Each structure stands twice: as structure tokens, then as C-alpha cells.
Amino acid sequence: EMKLITNNLAVQYPDTNKRFPVAVVTTELEHLVGSSRTRLMILLVSVAVVLFIACLNVANLMLVRASKRGREIAVRAALGASRIRVVRQMLTESVVLALAGALLGIPLALVALKVFISLNAQNMVRIQSARLDATVLVFTAAVALITSIVFGLVPALRASSPNLTEFMKEGRGTTSGKSHNRLRSALVVAETTLGLALLVVAGLLLRSFYRILAVDPGMNPHNVLTMTFDLPEKKYSDQQQIDFYTQLLPRLQALPGVVSAAAVTPLPLSGSEAIITFQIEGRPVPRSEAPTADIKIATPNYFHTLNIPVLSGRDFTARDDRKAPGVVIVNQAFARRYFPNENVLGQHITPGASNHGKPQPREIVGVVGNVKSRRLDVEDRPEYYIPHAQLNFGSMTVCLRTSVDPHSVTSAARSVVSSMDPDLPLYDIKTLDEYLSATVATPRFQAMLLEAFAGLALLLTGVGLYGVIAFAVVQRTHEIGLRMTLGATRGEVVRMVLKAGLRLTAIGVAAGVALALLAARFATSLSSLLFGVKPTDALTFAAVILIVSAVSLLACYIPAWRASKVDPMIALRYE
């Protein structure tokens, strides 16, 4: 229905409606949630991966525990215990452990939730209303129950059907068969694969965040205090609005600690923008095809106050008032798009905005550098500036560059405004640094959380690998003692143990790289969150591989070093 309506309007009003012949229809929920859904889904997947790695670790530990209880279970089976009874016992132990862990996790979750909310991630919708309610607790209990059954079932089934003859052949009560070793190794490989893939995603987001921080905002946001107020039209005429700012700014600049004062709307990095059409003199086009650019209204001294470079031409002056010819200043992006390979100074454009009557042509008298108006990760857009005295606006943001802490002049600035109009409220009293920080709050928040999850996954992976190698060393203690008796050096023993552990790491790293590349190819939502970094960034992959390899090497070296310290005579008598 909306498509039909917009098509009819485009036919009826071609000058204004032909440009946008399609209406974008979205639900209120989608409009509210926005990009938060993608960010939260990535965080949810990260949590699931960490939980899965933890469950693999627990399954590995339960396999080791079951193998150590092999003689006990074999004896119980010989005395008539059914397989179902053994499985039921081991699953009960698994469920008790999981539920105990879930109960201990609840107070930790309360603390984590407070930290999560205190980070105050920008654009994370309804984050302040997050709480541990009955739904969350039931979900937690269900996850604990399901994971305990799923990951406790394989160790239980393995332990419930012992082959006594094979068991006695393969060991003496503390060993397990080759099939058990293969399963534990496979679990470690799976942990390494998932941990590496999660680290790659975290690394990509972290590199993207630092790329955003490295973007030049086009101005110097340090030591600049901003405050916004509206001059009501019923109380202030157009000329009175102009006079108000003309008198206010010198008084603010005279305050101790204030270096320069100016006003603008909309304020850079505030997320606000005003896109208006304009006409280029000598290039008439229908209104429906007129070019567009962001319009800004500024007072003289604005570019100096924010340290925005004037690349050519001049700045606005007090002489650019209603009586003077109309002037306009454009940014670099405007000049490059609409006047490529020609001198933009002296050209005339007619903005589609005016206080009274038909808009008049304005001469371009200057070109300034590009400034990030919305976010640092958004491409520079064409902008043009009009002096406030020629196109007044009641709602303006005053910018004060100071030589002291910007907030220390807030009280004095309030007093100056109040002395001119005691009924005028000020709002959004913030520094430009605070606006800048807000623009990177979301990528910072997401990168930090994902780095925490990835670090936890790496730690769990290292612990899991250490557990497998350490248990393998225990199993091979007798063999190691025999090797050392026959002349093997400690270095050879260390290399033997390291070789076994690093083989598992190599397989896991290869599978993890393949999984990360596969995810990067098909996860379009991940690409939408990256800035200046490709999902297949080679440097990130190389760094993650080195980190995982270093952690794995450390996890393998400790049991290898302990194995090399074994006394051969004690090892030969080991049972």
C-alpha cells in the first residue's frame, strides 16, 4: 500500500517526490532495536562458544575420572550392576556438578551485570532494564541441565561398558584405552578450533576499534566545552536572535580561561545532520534531481575555535550580515564532488533554505577541511556553511575553547547566559571529547566484551590441553622411565611430550583458521561491524595463530618439563 501511495505522489509532485519514489516500511521494534540485534547476537554466540569449550573441558575431565574408576566399574559390572544403573549414577554426578556451577554462577552474574550496565554502551537499546528475572534463572537452569546431560552422556556410556580383559591388558587401574585417548584428543582439538575462531573475531573487532580511533575528526576536540539552548521564536525575532549571539559570544570569550567562543548547528560528532538540496549557478536541474549536502549554520570565529583548517579563501566575518551579499563556505568533500578540477572560490550556489522569501544565490568564499559530523567511521559528506547573521536559527550550540579544564568554566558561562535571559535553559553541557568518546563507545564496548570472552576461551583451551598432556604423561610414566634408563636424555623426553601436544594444537589451529575463514565469508553481519579491516585480515589471523601457539606451547611444556624430571627407578616401579 505504501509503495502505491509513494508512486502516486511521485507522479503528482515530480519536483519533490520523484527523488524518493519508494517508502521504507519497518516495524517499531526493528526501528527501536536497530543494529543492537547484530551486536547482541555476536555476543550471544561468543558466550555460547565459551560455554561449549567449558563443557568440552568438563567432558574431558569426566573421561579422565571415568578411566581412573575403570577397575571399580569393572568390578561392579562383574557383580551384576547393569549398564543403565552405571550410566544413571554418572549422569547424576554430572547434573549435580552442573547445577552447583550454575548456582555459583548466579552471584557472579549479578556482579557482571552491574559492570555490563555501568559501561553504558551507546546505542545498546534498553540495556538499563536488563536484570536477572525468573525467565533468566529458568533459562540458566535449563542450560545447566541440558549441557550436563549432553556432555556427561558420552563419558557415562564409555565408562558403563568396560571390557575387563582389555582393561587389564591396557593398564593397571590408572590408565585408559587408546579409544579414550583419541576421544580426549578430539575434544582438545575442538576446543582449540572454537577458541581460535572466537579469538579471530575478537581480534578483528579490536583492530577495527583502533582503526576508528586513528581517524582524524577534522578538528581539535580537546578543551572545548559545548552547551545548547533554544531561543523561542515567540520571544525573539530573527534580528533579536542574531543580536543575542552577537552580544553573547564576546562576553563568553572574555571569561577567565576561555580562549575562543563561537556557535554552530548542528554540532559535529553529535549525530545530528541537516541535509538540504541546493542549485549550482549555471547548472540548472529539476528540483527532483537537485544535488544535496549537509548544511551548517555558524558564527564568525567558529573554524578558529574548533581548529578546523581554512584551506583556501576566508572565514566568516562580522560584515557577513543581512545587508551584505550572501556567502557560503564549503568543505573539501563538497568541492571535490561538485567542482572537480576547477576553482571552487567565486562559484555561486543557491541553498534550498531561507528565513524569508525565495532563497538567493550565495558566493563560495572559502573551503575548509572535512569534519566528522556523525561518527568517526562514516565517510566524509559534502557540507556547506552559512553565516548565522544571514540565516539565523534559534537553536544553536555554543563552543568554548579553554586553556583550563572545560568544565571549570561551566558556572561562569551559565551566569553570562542567565544575565542575558534568566528564563533560558541550557542543556547538553558536555565537552567535545565526551561527544567523541560517545561515538566510539559501542565498538569499544563490544571489542572489550568479546576480548574478555575470547581470553576466557583461550584460558580454557590451554587448561584443557594441559590436562590432556598431563594425564598422558601420567599414563606413560613407566614408558618414560624405561626410555631414560635406556639412555634417553631429558631434552628428548621434553621433545617427545611437546610433539604430542603441539600435534593436537596444529590440527586445532588449521581447523580454527578454516572455520574463521568460513564464518568471515558468510557472516555479513560481522562485516557490517568492521571499519578499515577485512574479515580475512591476514595480520589478525597471524597474531591469533601466534597467541594460540604460544599458550599451547606453555600448556604442553609444563607437563613435558615435569616428565623430564622423573626419576627412572621410581618410574619403572610406577603403577
Coordinates of C-alpha atoms in Angstrom, one line a residue:
E1 CA 0.0 0.0 0.0
M2 CA 2.8 2.4 0.8
K3 CA 4.5 1.6 -2.5
L4 CA 1.3 2.5 -4.3
I5 CA 0.9 5.7 -2.4
T6 CA 4.5 6.9 -2.9
N7 CA 4.3 6.1 -6.7
N8 CA 1.2 8.2 -6.9
L9 CA 2.8 11.1 -5.0
A10 CA 5.9 10.9 -7.3
V11 CA 3.6 11.4 -10.3
Q12 CA 1.6 14.1 -8.6
Y13 CA 4.6 16.0 -7.2
P14 CA 7.5 15.2 -9.5
D15 CA 9.6 18.2 -8.3
T16 CA 9.8 16.9 -4.7
N17 CA 8.7 13.3 -4.6
K18 CA 10.3 11.8 -7.6
R19 CA 13.7 11.6 -5.8
F20 CA 12.3 9.1 -3.2
P21 CA 9.7 7.0 -5.0
V22 CA 9.9 4.1 -2.5
A23 CA 8.8 4.2 1.1
V24 CA 10.8 2.3 3.7
V25 CA 8.5 0.4 5.9
T26 CA 9.8 -1.1 9.2
T27 CA 8.3 -2.3 12.4
E28 CA 8.6 -0.2 15.5
L29 CA 10.6 -3.0 17.2
E30 CA 13.1 -3.1 14.3
H31 CA 13.4 0.7 14.4
L32 CA 14.0 0.7 18.2
V33 CA 16.5 -2.2 18.2
G34 CA 18.5 -1.1 15.1
S35 CA 22.0 -2.5 15.0
S36 CA 21.9 -3.7 18.6
R37 CA 20.4 -7.0 17.5
T38 CA 23.5 -7.8 15.5
R39 CA 25.8 -6.8 18.3
L40 CA 23.9 -8.8 20.9
M41 CA 23.7 -11.9 18.6
I42 CA 27.5 -11.8 18.2
L43 CA 27.9 -11.5 22.0
L44 CA 25.4 -14.4 22.5
V45 CA 27.4 -16.6 20.0
S46 CA 30.6 -15.7 21.9
V47 CA 29.1 -16.8 25.2
A48 CA 27.8 -20.0 23.6
V49 CA 31.3 -20.8 22.3
V50 CA 32.9 -20.2 25.7
L51 CA 30.2 -22.4 27.3
F52 CA 30.8 -25.1 24.7
I53 CA 34.6 -25.0 25.4
A54 CA 33.9 -25.2 29.1
C55 CA 31.6 -28.2 28.6
L56 CA 34.3 -29.9 26.4
N57 CA 36.8 -29.4 29.3
V58 CA 34.3 -30.9 31.8
A59 CA 33.7 -33.8 29.5
N60 CA 37.4 -34.4 29.2
L61 CA 37.8 -34.3 33.0
M62 CA 34.9 -36.8 33.3
L63 CA 36.5 -39.1 30.8
V64 CA 39.7 -39.0 32.9
R65 CA 37.7 -39.6 36.1
A66 CA 35.9 -42.5 34.5
S67 CA 39.1 -44.0 33.3
K68 CA 40.6 -43.8 36.8
R69 CA 37.4 -45.6 38.1
G70 CA 37.7 -48.3 35.4
R71 CA 38.6 -51.1 37.8
E72 CA 35.8 -50.0 40.2
I73 CA 33.2 -50.0 37.4
A74 CA 34.5 -53.3 36.0
V75 CA 34.2 -54.9 39.4
R76 CA 30.7 -53.5 39.9
A77 CA 29.7 -54.8 36.4
A78 CA 31.1 -58.2 37.3
L79 CA 29.0 -58.2 40.5
G80 CA 25.8 -57.6 38.5
A81 CA 25.4 -53.8 38.1
S82 CA 23.5 -53.0 34.9
R83 CA 24.8 -50.6 32.4
I84 CA 21.8 -48.3 32.9
R85 CA 22.5 -48.1 36.6
V86 CA 26.1 -47.1 36.0
V87 CA 25.0 -44.5 33.4
R88 CA 22.4 -43.2 35.8
Q89 CA 24.9 -42.8 38.6
M90 CA 27.4 -40.9 36.4
L91 CA 24.8 -38.7 34.8
T92 CA 23.5 -37.8 38.3
E93 CA 27.1 -36.8 39.3
S94 CA 27.3 -34.7 36.1
V95 CA 23.9 -33.0 36.8
V96 CA 24.9 -32.2 40.4
L97 CA 28.1 -30.6 39.3
A98 CA 26.4 -28.6 36.6
L99 CA 23.7 -27.3 38.8
A100 CA 26.2 -26.4 41.5
G101 CA 28.2 -24.5 39.0
A102 CA 25.0 -22.7 37.8
L103 CA 24.2 -21.7 41.4
L104 CA 27.7 -20.4 41.9
G105 CA 27.4 -18.5 38.6
I106 CA 24.3 -16.5 39.7
P107 CA 26.0 -14.2 42.2
L108 CA 28.9 -13.7 39.7
A109 CA 26.3 -12.9 37.0
L110 CA 24.8 -10.2 39.3
V111 CA 28.2 -8.6 39.6
A112 CA 28.9 -9.0 35.9
L113 CA 25.5 -7.4 35.0
K114 CA 26.2 -4.3 37.1
V115 CA 29.6 -3.9 35.3
F116 CA 27.9 -4.5 32.0
I117 CA 25.3 -1.8 32.6
S118 CA 27.9 0.6 34.1
L119 CA 29.8 0.5 30.9
N120 CA 26.8 2.3 29.4
A121 CA 27.2 1.2 25.9
Q122 CA 25.8 3.7 23.5
N123 CA 23.1 2.6 21.2
M124 CA 22.5 -0.6 23.1
V125 CA 18.8 -0.4 23.4
R126 CA 17.2 -0.9 26.9
I127 CA 20.4 -2.0 28.4
Q128 CA 19.5 -0.3 31.7
S129 CA 16.4 -2.6 32.1
A130 CA 18.4 -5.8 31.9
R131 CA 18.0 -7.9 35.1
L132 CA 18.1 -11.4 36.4
D133 CA 14.5 -12.3 36.5
A134 CA 12.6 -15.7 36.6
T135 CA 13.0 -16.2 32.9
V136 CA 16.7 -15.8 33.0
L137 CA 17.0 -18.2 36.0
V138 CA 14.9 -20.8 34.4
F139 CA 16.9 -20.5 31.2
T140 CA 20.1 -20.9 33.2
A141 CA 18.8 -24.0 35.0
A142 CA 17.7 -25.4 31.6
V143 CA 21.1 -24.8 30.0
A144 CA 22.9 -26.3 33.0
L145 CA 20.6 -29.4 32.9
I146 CA 20.9 -29.9 29.1
T147 CA 24.7 -29.4 29.0
S148 CA 25.2 -31.8 31.9
I149 CA 23.3 -34.5 30.2
V150 CA 24.7 -33.9 26.7
F151 CA 28.3 -33.7 27.7
G152 CA 28.1 -36.2 30.5
L153 CA 26.4 -38.9 28.4
V154 CA 29.5 -39.9 26.4
P155 CA 31.8 -40.4 29.4
A156 CA 28.9 -42.2 31.1
L157 CA 28.4 -44.6 28.2
R158 CA 32.1 -45.1 27.8
A159 CA 32.5 -46.0 31.5
S160 CA 29.4 -48.2 31.7
S161 CA 30.6 -50.9 29.4
P162 CA 34.1 -51.9 30.5
N163 CA 36.0 -54.8 28.9
L164 CA 37.8 -56.3 31.8
T165 CA 40.2 -58.4 29.7
E166 CA 41.1 -55.4 27.6
F167 CA 41.2 -53.2 30.6
M168 CA 43.7 -55.5 32.4
K169 CA 45.8 -55.7 29.2
E170 CA 46.0 -52.0 28.7
G171 CA 46.7 -50.8 32.2
R172 CA 46.7 -51.1 35.9
G173 CA 43.8 -49.1 37.1
T174 CA 45.1 -45.6 36.3
T175 CA 45.3 -46.0 32.6
S176 CA 42.7 -45.9 29.8
G177 CA 42.5 -47.4 26.4
K178 CA 43.5 -45.9 23.1
S179 CA 39.9 -45.1 22.2
H180 CA 39.6 -42.9 25.4
N181 CA 42.8 -41.1 24.5
R182 CA 41.6 -40.4 21.0
L183 CA 38.3 -39.0 22.3
R184 CA 40.1 -36.7 24.7
S185 CA 42.4 -35.5 22.0
A186 CA 39.5 -34.9 19.7
L187 CA 37.8 -32.8 22.4
V188 CA 41.0 -30.7 22.8
V189 CA 41.2 -30.2 19.0
A190 CA 37.6 -29.0 19.1
E191 CA 38.4 -26.6 21.9
T192 CA 41.4 -25.2 20.0
T193 CA 39.3 -24.8 16.9
L194 CA 36.5 -22.8 18.6
G195 CA 38.9 -20.8 20.7
L196 CA 40.9 -19.7 17.7
A197 CA 37.8 -18.8 15.7
L198 CA 36.5 -16.7 18.6
L199 CA 39.9 -15.0 19.0
V200 CA 39.9 -14.1 15.3
V201 CA 36.5 -12.4 15.6
A202 CA 37.6 -10.6 18.7
G203 CA 40.9 -9.6 17.1
L204 CA 39.1 -8.2 14.0
L205 CA 36.8 -6.1 16.2
L206 CA 39.7 -4.9 18.3
R207 CA 41.7 -3.8 15.1
S208 CA 38.5 -2.2 13.8
F209 CA 38.2 -0.2 17.0
Y210 CA 41.8 1.0 16.9
R211 CA 41.3 2.0 13.2
I212 CA 38.3 4.1 14.3
L213 CA 40.4 5.8 17.0
A214 CA 43.0 6.6 14.4
V215 CA 40.5 8.5 12.2
D216 CA 41.1 12.3 12.2
P217 CA 37.9 14.0 13.2
G218 CA 39.0 17.1 11.2
M219 CA 39.2 19.3 14.3
N220 CA 40.7 19.5 17.7
P221 CA 38.1 18.3 20.2
H222 CA 40.3 18.8 23.3
N223 CA 39.5 21.5 25.8
V224 CA 36.2 22.5 24.2
L225 CA 33.0 23.0 26.2
T226 CA 29.7 22.9 24.4
M227 CA 26.2 24.0 25.5
T228 CA 23.0 24.2 23.6
F229 CA 19.9 26.4 24.1
D230 CA 16.9 27.4 22.1
L231 CA 15.7 31.0 21.6
P232 CA 11.9 30.8 21.4
E233 CA 10.5 32.4 18.2
K234 CA 7.6 34.0 20.1
K235 CA 10.1 35.9 22.3
Y236 CA 12.9 36.5 19.8
S237 CA 12.5 37.9 16.3
D238 CA 15.0 37.0 13.6
Q239 CA 17.1 40.1 14.2
Q240 CA 16.9 39.6 18.0
Q241 CA 18.2 36.1 17.6
I242 CA 21.2 37.4 15.6
D243 CA 21.8 40.2 18.2
F244 CA 21.6 37.8 21.1
Y245 CA 24.5 35.6 19.8
T246 CA 26.4 38.7 18.6
Q247 CA 26.4 40.0 22.2
L248 CA 26.7 36.7 24.0
L249 CA 29.8 35.3 22.3
P250 CA 32.2 38.2 23.1
R251 CA 31.1 38.1 26.7
L252 CA 31.7 34.4 26.9
Q253 CA 35.1 34.8 25.3
A254 CA 36.0 37.4 27.9
L255 CA 35.6 34.9 30.7
P256 CA 38.8 33.8 32.5
G257 CA 40.2 30.6 30.9
V258 CA 38.2 31.0 27.7
V259 CA 40.4 31.3 24.6
S260 CA 37.7 31.5 21.9
A261 CA 33.9 31.3 21.5
A262 CA 31.6 30.5 18.6
A263 CA 28.3 28.9 17.9
V264 CA 27.1 26.3 15.3
T265 CA 24.3 24.0 14.5
P266 CA 24.3 21.1 14.2
L267 CA 27.3 20.3 16.3
P268 CA 30.0 17.9 14.9
L269 CA 30.1 14.4 16.4
S270 CA 26.6 14.9 17.9
G271 CA 25.0 12.6 15.4
S272 CA 22.7 15.3 14.1
E273 CA 22.6 16.4 10.5
A274 CA 20.5 18.5 8.2
I275 CA 20.6 17.5 4.5
I276 CA 19.2 20.2 2.1
T277 CA 19.2 20.5 -1.6
F278 CA 20.9 23.3 -3.5
Q279 CA 21.3 24.6 -7.0
I280 CA 24.6 25.3 -8.8
E281 CA 24.6 28.5 -10.8
G282 CA 24.9 27.7 -14.5
R283 CA 23.8 24.1 -14.0
P284 CA 20.0 24.2 -13.5
V285 CA 18.3 20.9 -12.9
P286 CA 14.8 20.0 -11.8
R287 CA 14.2 20.1 -8.0
S288 CA 13.8 16.3 -8.0
E289 CA 17.3 16.0 -9.3
A290 CA 18.9 18.8 -7.3
P291 CA 22.2 17.9 -5.5
T292 CA 22.2 17.6 -1.7
A293 CA 24.7 18.4 1.1
D294 CA 24.7 18.8 4.8
I295 CA 24.0 22.4 5.8
K296 CA 25.6 24.0 8.9
I297 CA 24.9 27.5 10.3
A298 CA 27.9 29.0 12.1
T299 CA 29.0 32.3 13.6
P300 CA 32.3 34.0 12.8
N301 CA 35.3 32.5 14.6
Y302 CA 33.8 29.0 14.5
F303 CA 36.5 27.4 12.4
H304 CA 39.2 29.0 14.6
T305 CA 37.5 27.9 17.8
L306 CA 37.4 24.2 16.7
N307 CA 40.7 24.4 14.9
I308 CA 39.1 23.5 11.6
P309 CA 41.6 24.4 8.9
V310 CA 40.6 27.0 6.3
L311 CA 42.3 25.6 3.2
S312 CA 41.5 28.4 0.8
G313 CA 39.6 31.6 0.8
R314 CA 38.4 33.3 4.0
D315 CA 36.4 32.7 7.2
F316 CA 33.2 34.4 8.0
T317 CA 33.4 37.9 9.5
A318 CA 31.1 40.3 11.3
R319 CA 30.5 42.1 7.9
D320 CA 28.7 39.0 6.6
D321 CA 25.3 40.2 7.8
R322 CA 21.8 40.5 6.1
K323 CA 22.9 43.7 4.3
A324 CA 25.9 42.0 2.7
P325 CA 25.9 39.7 -0.3
G326 CA 25.1 36.1 0.6
V327 CA 28.2 34.0 1.2
V328 CA 28.8 30.3 1.9
I329 CA 31.9 28.2 2.8
V330 CA 32.1 24.6 1.7
N331 CA 34.2 21.6 2.8
Q332 CA 36.7 19.6 0.8
A333 CA 34.3 16.8 0.1
F334 CA 31.8 19.4 -1.4
A335 CA 34.5 20.9 -3.6
R336 CA 35.7 17.6 -4.9
R337 CA 32.3 16.2 -5.7
Y338 CA 30.6 19.2 -7.3
F339 CA 33.6 21.2 -8.6
P340 CA 36.3 18.7 -9.5
N341 CA 39.3 20.0 -11.3
E342 CA 38.2 23.7 -11.1
N343 CA 38.5 26.6 -8.7
V344 CA 35.5 26.5 -6.3
L345 CA 36.1 30.0 -5.0
G346 CA 33.8 32.5 -6.6
Q347 CA 31.3 29.9 -7.7
H348 CA 27.7 30.5 -6.7
I349 CA 25.1 28.1 -5.3
T350 CA 21.6 28.6 -4.1
P351 CA 20.8 26.6 -0.9
G352 CA 17.2 25.4 -0.5
A353 CA 16.9 27.3 2.8
S354 CA 15.9 30.8 3.7
N355 CA 14.4 32.8 6.6
H356 CA 12.2 34.9 4.3
G357 CA 11.2 34.7 0.7
K358 CA 12.9 32.9 -2.1
P359 CA 16.5 31.6 -1.4
Q360 CA 19.2 33.8 -3.0
P361 CA 22.4 32.7 -4.7
R362 CA 25.5 32.7 -2.5
E363 CA 29.1 33.1 -3.4
I364 CA 31.6 30.4 -2.2
V365 CA 34.2 32.4 -0.3
G366 CA 36.2 29.6 1.4
V367 CA 37.0 25.9 1.6
V368 CA 37.6 24.2 4.9
G369 CA 38.7 20.7 5.9
N370 CA 36.3 17.8 6.3
V371 CA 34.8 17.3 9.8
K372 CA 33.2 14.2 11.1
S373 CA 29.6 15.2 11.8
R374 CA 28.1 11.9 12.9
R375 CA 30.6 9.2 13.7
L376 CA 34.3 8.6 13.0
D377 CA 33.6 5.6 10.9
V378 CA 31.3 7.4 8.4
E379 CA 32.7 8.7 5.1
D380 CA 33.1 12.4 4.8
R381 CA 30.0 14.0 3.2
P382 CA 29.7 17.3 1.3
E383 CA 28.9 20.2 3.7
Y384 CA 28.3 23.9 3.3
Y385 CA 28.3 26.6 6.0
I386 CA 26.1 29.7 6.0
P387 CA 26.8 32.6 8.5
H388 CA 24.3 32.8 11.3
A389 CA 23.7 36.5 10.6
Q390 CA 22.4 35.7 7.1
L391 CA 20.4 32.6 8.0
N392 CA 19.5 32.8 11.7
F393 CA 18.5 29.8 13.8
G394 CA 17.2 29.9 17.3
S395 CA 18.7 26.6 18.5
M396 CA 22.5 26.8 18.5
T397 CA 25.3 25.1 20.3
V398 CA 27.9 27.4 21.8
C399 CA 31.5 26.1 21.7
L400 CA 34.1 27.5 24.2
R401 CA 37.8 26.6 23.7
T402 CA 39.5 26.9 27.1
S403 CA 43.0 26.9 28.4
V404 CA 41.8 25.2 31.6
D405 CA 39.5 22.3 32.4
P406 CA 36.5 23.0 30.3
H407 CA 34.0 22.1 33.0
S408 CA 35.6 24.7 35.3
V409 CA 34.0 27.5 33.2
T410 CA 30.5 26.0 33.2
S411 CA 29.2 28.0 36.1
A412 CA 30.6 31.3 34.8
A413 CA 29.1 30.6 31.3
R414 CA 25.7 29.8 32.9
S415 CA 25.9 33.2 34.7
V416 CA 26.6 35.1 31.5
V417 CA 23.6 33.4 29.7
S418 CA 21.4 33.9 32.7
S419 CA 22.3 37.6 32.8
M420 CA 21.0 38.0 29.2
D421 CA 17.9 35.8 29.7
P422 CA 17.2 34.2 33.1
D423 CA 14.5 32.0 31.6
L424 CA 16.7 30.4 29.0
P425 CA 17.5 26.8 29.9
L426 CA 20.9 25.3 28.9
Y427 CA 21.2 21.6 28.1
D428 CA 23.7 19.1 26.7
I429 CA 26.6 20.8 28.6
K430 CA 29.4 18.5 27.5
T431 CA 32.9 18.6 26.2
L432 CA 33.7 17.7 22.6
D433 CA 35.9 14.9 24.0
E434 CA 32.8 13.4 25.6
Y435 CA 30.9 13.5 22.3
L436 CA 34.0 11.9 20.6
S437 CA 34.1 9.2 23.3
A438 CA 30.4 8.5 22.8
T439 CA 30.9 7.9 19.1
V440 CA 33.3 5.1 19.8
A441 CA 31.5 3.8 22.9
T442 CA 29.7 1.0 21.1
P443 CA 32.7 -0.5 19.2
R444 CA 34.8 -0.1 22.4
F445 CA 32.2 -1.9 24.5
Q446 CA 31.8 -4.7 22.0
A447 CA 35.5 -5.2 21.5
M448 CA 36.2 -5.2 25.2
L449 CA 33.5 -7.8 26.0
L450 CA 34.5 -10.0 23.1
E451 CA 38.1 -9.8 24.1
A452 CA 37.1 -10.9 27.6
F453 CA 35.2 -13.9 26.2
A454 CA 38.0 -14.8 23.8
G455 CA 40.6 -14.6 26.6
L456 CA 38.4 -16.9 28.7
A457 CA 38.1 -19.3 25.8
L458 CA 41.9 -19.2 25.3
L459 CA 42.4 -19.9 29.0
L460 CA 40.0 -22.8 29.0
T461 CA 41.6 -24.2 25.8
G462 CA 45.1 -24.0 27.5
V463 CA 43.8 -25.7 30.6
G464 CA 42.2 -28.5 28.5
L465 CA 45.3 -29.1 26.6
Y466 CA 47.4 -29.1 29.8
G467 CA 45.0 -31.6 31.3
V468 CA 45.2 -34.0 28.4
I469 CA 49.0 -33.8 28.1
A470 CA 49.5 -34.1 31.9
F471 CA 47.3 -37.2 32.0
A472 CA 49.1 -38.6 29.0
V473 CA 52.4 -38.1 30.9
V474 CA 51.0 -40.0 33.9
Q475 CA 49.9 -42.8 31.6
R476 CA 53.4 -43.0 30.1
T477 CA 55.4 -42.6 33.3
H478 CA 56.5 -46.2 33.2
E479 CA 57.5 -45.9 29.5
I480 CA 59.3 -42.6 30.2
G481 CA 61.3 -44.3 33.0
L482 CA 62.2 -47.1 30.6
R483 CA 63.3 -44.7 27.9
M484 CA 65.5 -42.8 30.3
T485 CA 67.0 -46.0 31.6
L486 CA 68.0 -47.0 28.1
G487 CA 69.7 -43.6 27.6
A488 CA 67.1 -41.1 26.5
T489 CA 68.0 -37.5 27.6
R490 CA 65.7 -35.1 29.3
G491 CA 65.6 -33.0 26.2
E492 CA 64.4 -35.9 24.2
V493 CA 61.7 -36.6 26.7
V494 CA 60.6 -33.0 26.6
R495 CA 60.5 -33.0 22.8
M496 CA 58.5 -36.3 22.8
V497 CA 55.8 -34.8 25.0
L498 CA 55.8 -31.5 23.2
K499 CA 55.4 -33.2 19.9
A500 CA 52.3 -35.0 21.0
G501 CA 50.7 -31.8 22.4
L502 CA 51.7 -29.5 19.5
R503 CA 50.3 -32.0 17.0
L504 CA 46.9 -31.5 18.6
T505 CA 47.4 -27.8 18.5
A506 CA 48.4 -27.8 14.8
I507 CA 45.2 -29.7 13.9
G508 CA 43.1 -27.4 16.0
V509 CA 44.7 -24.3 14.6
A510 CA 44.2 -25.5 11.0
A511 CA 40.6 -26.3 11.7
G512 CA 40.1 -23.0 13.5
V513 CA 41.5 -20.9 10.6
A514 CA 39.2 -22.8 8.2
L515 CA 36.2 -22.1 10.5
A516 CA 37.1 -18.4 10.9
L517 CA 37.5 -18.0 7.1
L518 CA 34.2 -19.8 6.5
A519 CA 32.5 -17.5 9.1
A520 CA 34.1 -14.4 7.6
R521 CA 32.8 -15.4 4.1
F522 CA 29.2 -15.9 5.1
A523 CA 28.8 -13.7 8.2
T524 CA 27.7 -10.4 6.5
S525 CA 26.7 -9.1 9.9
L526 CA 30.3 -9.2 11.1
S527 CA 31.5 -7.3 8.0
S528 CA 29.0 -4.5 8.8
L529 CA 30.6 -4.0 12.2
L530 CA 34.2 -3.7 10.9
F531 CA 35.9 -0.5 9.8
G532 CA 39.0 -0.4 7.8
V533 CA 39.6 -4.2 8.3
K534 CA 38.6 -7.1 6.1
P535 CA 37.1 -10.2 7.7
T536 CA 40.0 -12.1 6.3
D537 CA 42.7 -9.7 7.6
A538 CA 46.0 -11.7 7.4
L539 CA 47.7 -9.8 10.3
T540 CA 44.8 -10.6 12.7
F541 CA 44.9 -14.3 11.7
A542 CA 48.7 -14.4 12.1
A543 CA 48.6 -12.7 15.5
V544 CA 45.9 -15.1 16.8
I545 CA 47.8 -18.2 15.5
L546 CA 50.9 -17.0 17.3
I547 CA 49.0 -16.4 20.6
V548 CA 47.2 -19.7 20.5
S549 CA 50.5 -21.5 19.6
A550 CA 52.3 -19.7 22.5
V551 CA 49.6 -20.6 25.0
S552 CA 49.6 -24.2 23.7
L553 CA 53.4 -24.4 23.9
L554 CA 53.3 -23.3 27.6
A555 CA 50.4 -25.7 28.4
C556 CA 52.5 -28.6 26.9
Y557 CA 55.9 -27.5 28.2
I558 CA 54.9 -27.7 31.9
P559 CA 53.9 -31.4 31.9
A560 CA 56.9 -32.1 29.5
W561 CA 59.3 -30.5 32.0
R562 CA 57.8 -32.5 34.8
A563 CA 58.1 -35.6 32.8
S564 CA 61.8 -34.9 32.2
K565 CA 62.3 -34.7 36.0
V566 CA 61.0 -38.2 36.6
D567 CA 63.5 -40.5 38.4
P568 CA 63.9 -43.6 36.2
M569 CA 64.0 -46.0 39.1
I570 CA 60.7 -44.6 40.5
A571 CA 59.1 -44.5 37.1
L572 CA 60.0 -48.2 36.5
R573 CA 58.2 -49.1 39.7
Y574 CA 55.2 -46.8 38.9
E575 CA 51.8 -48.4 38.9

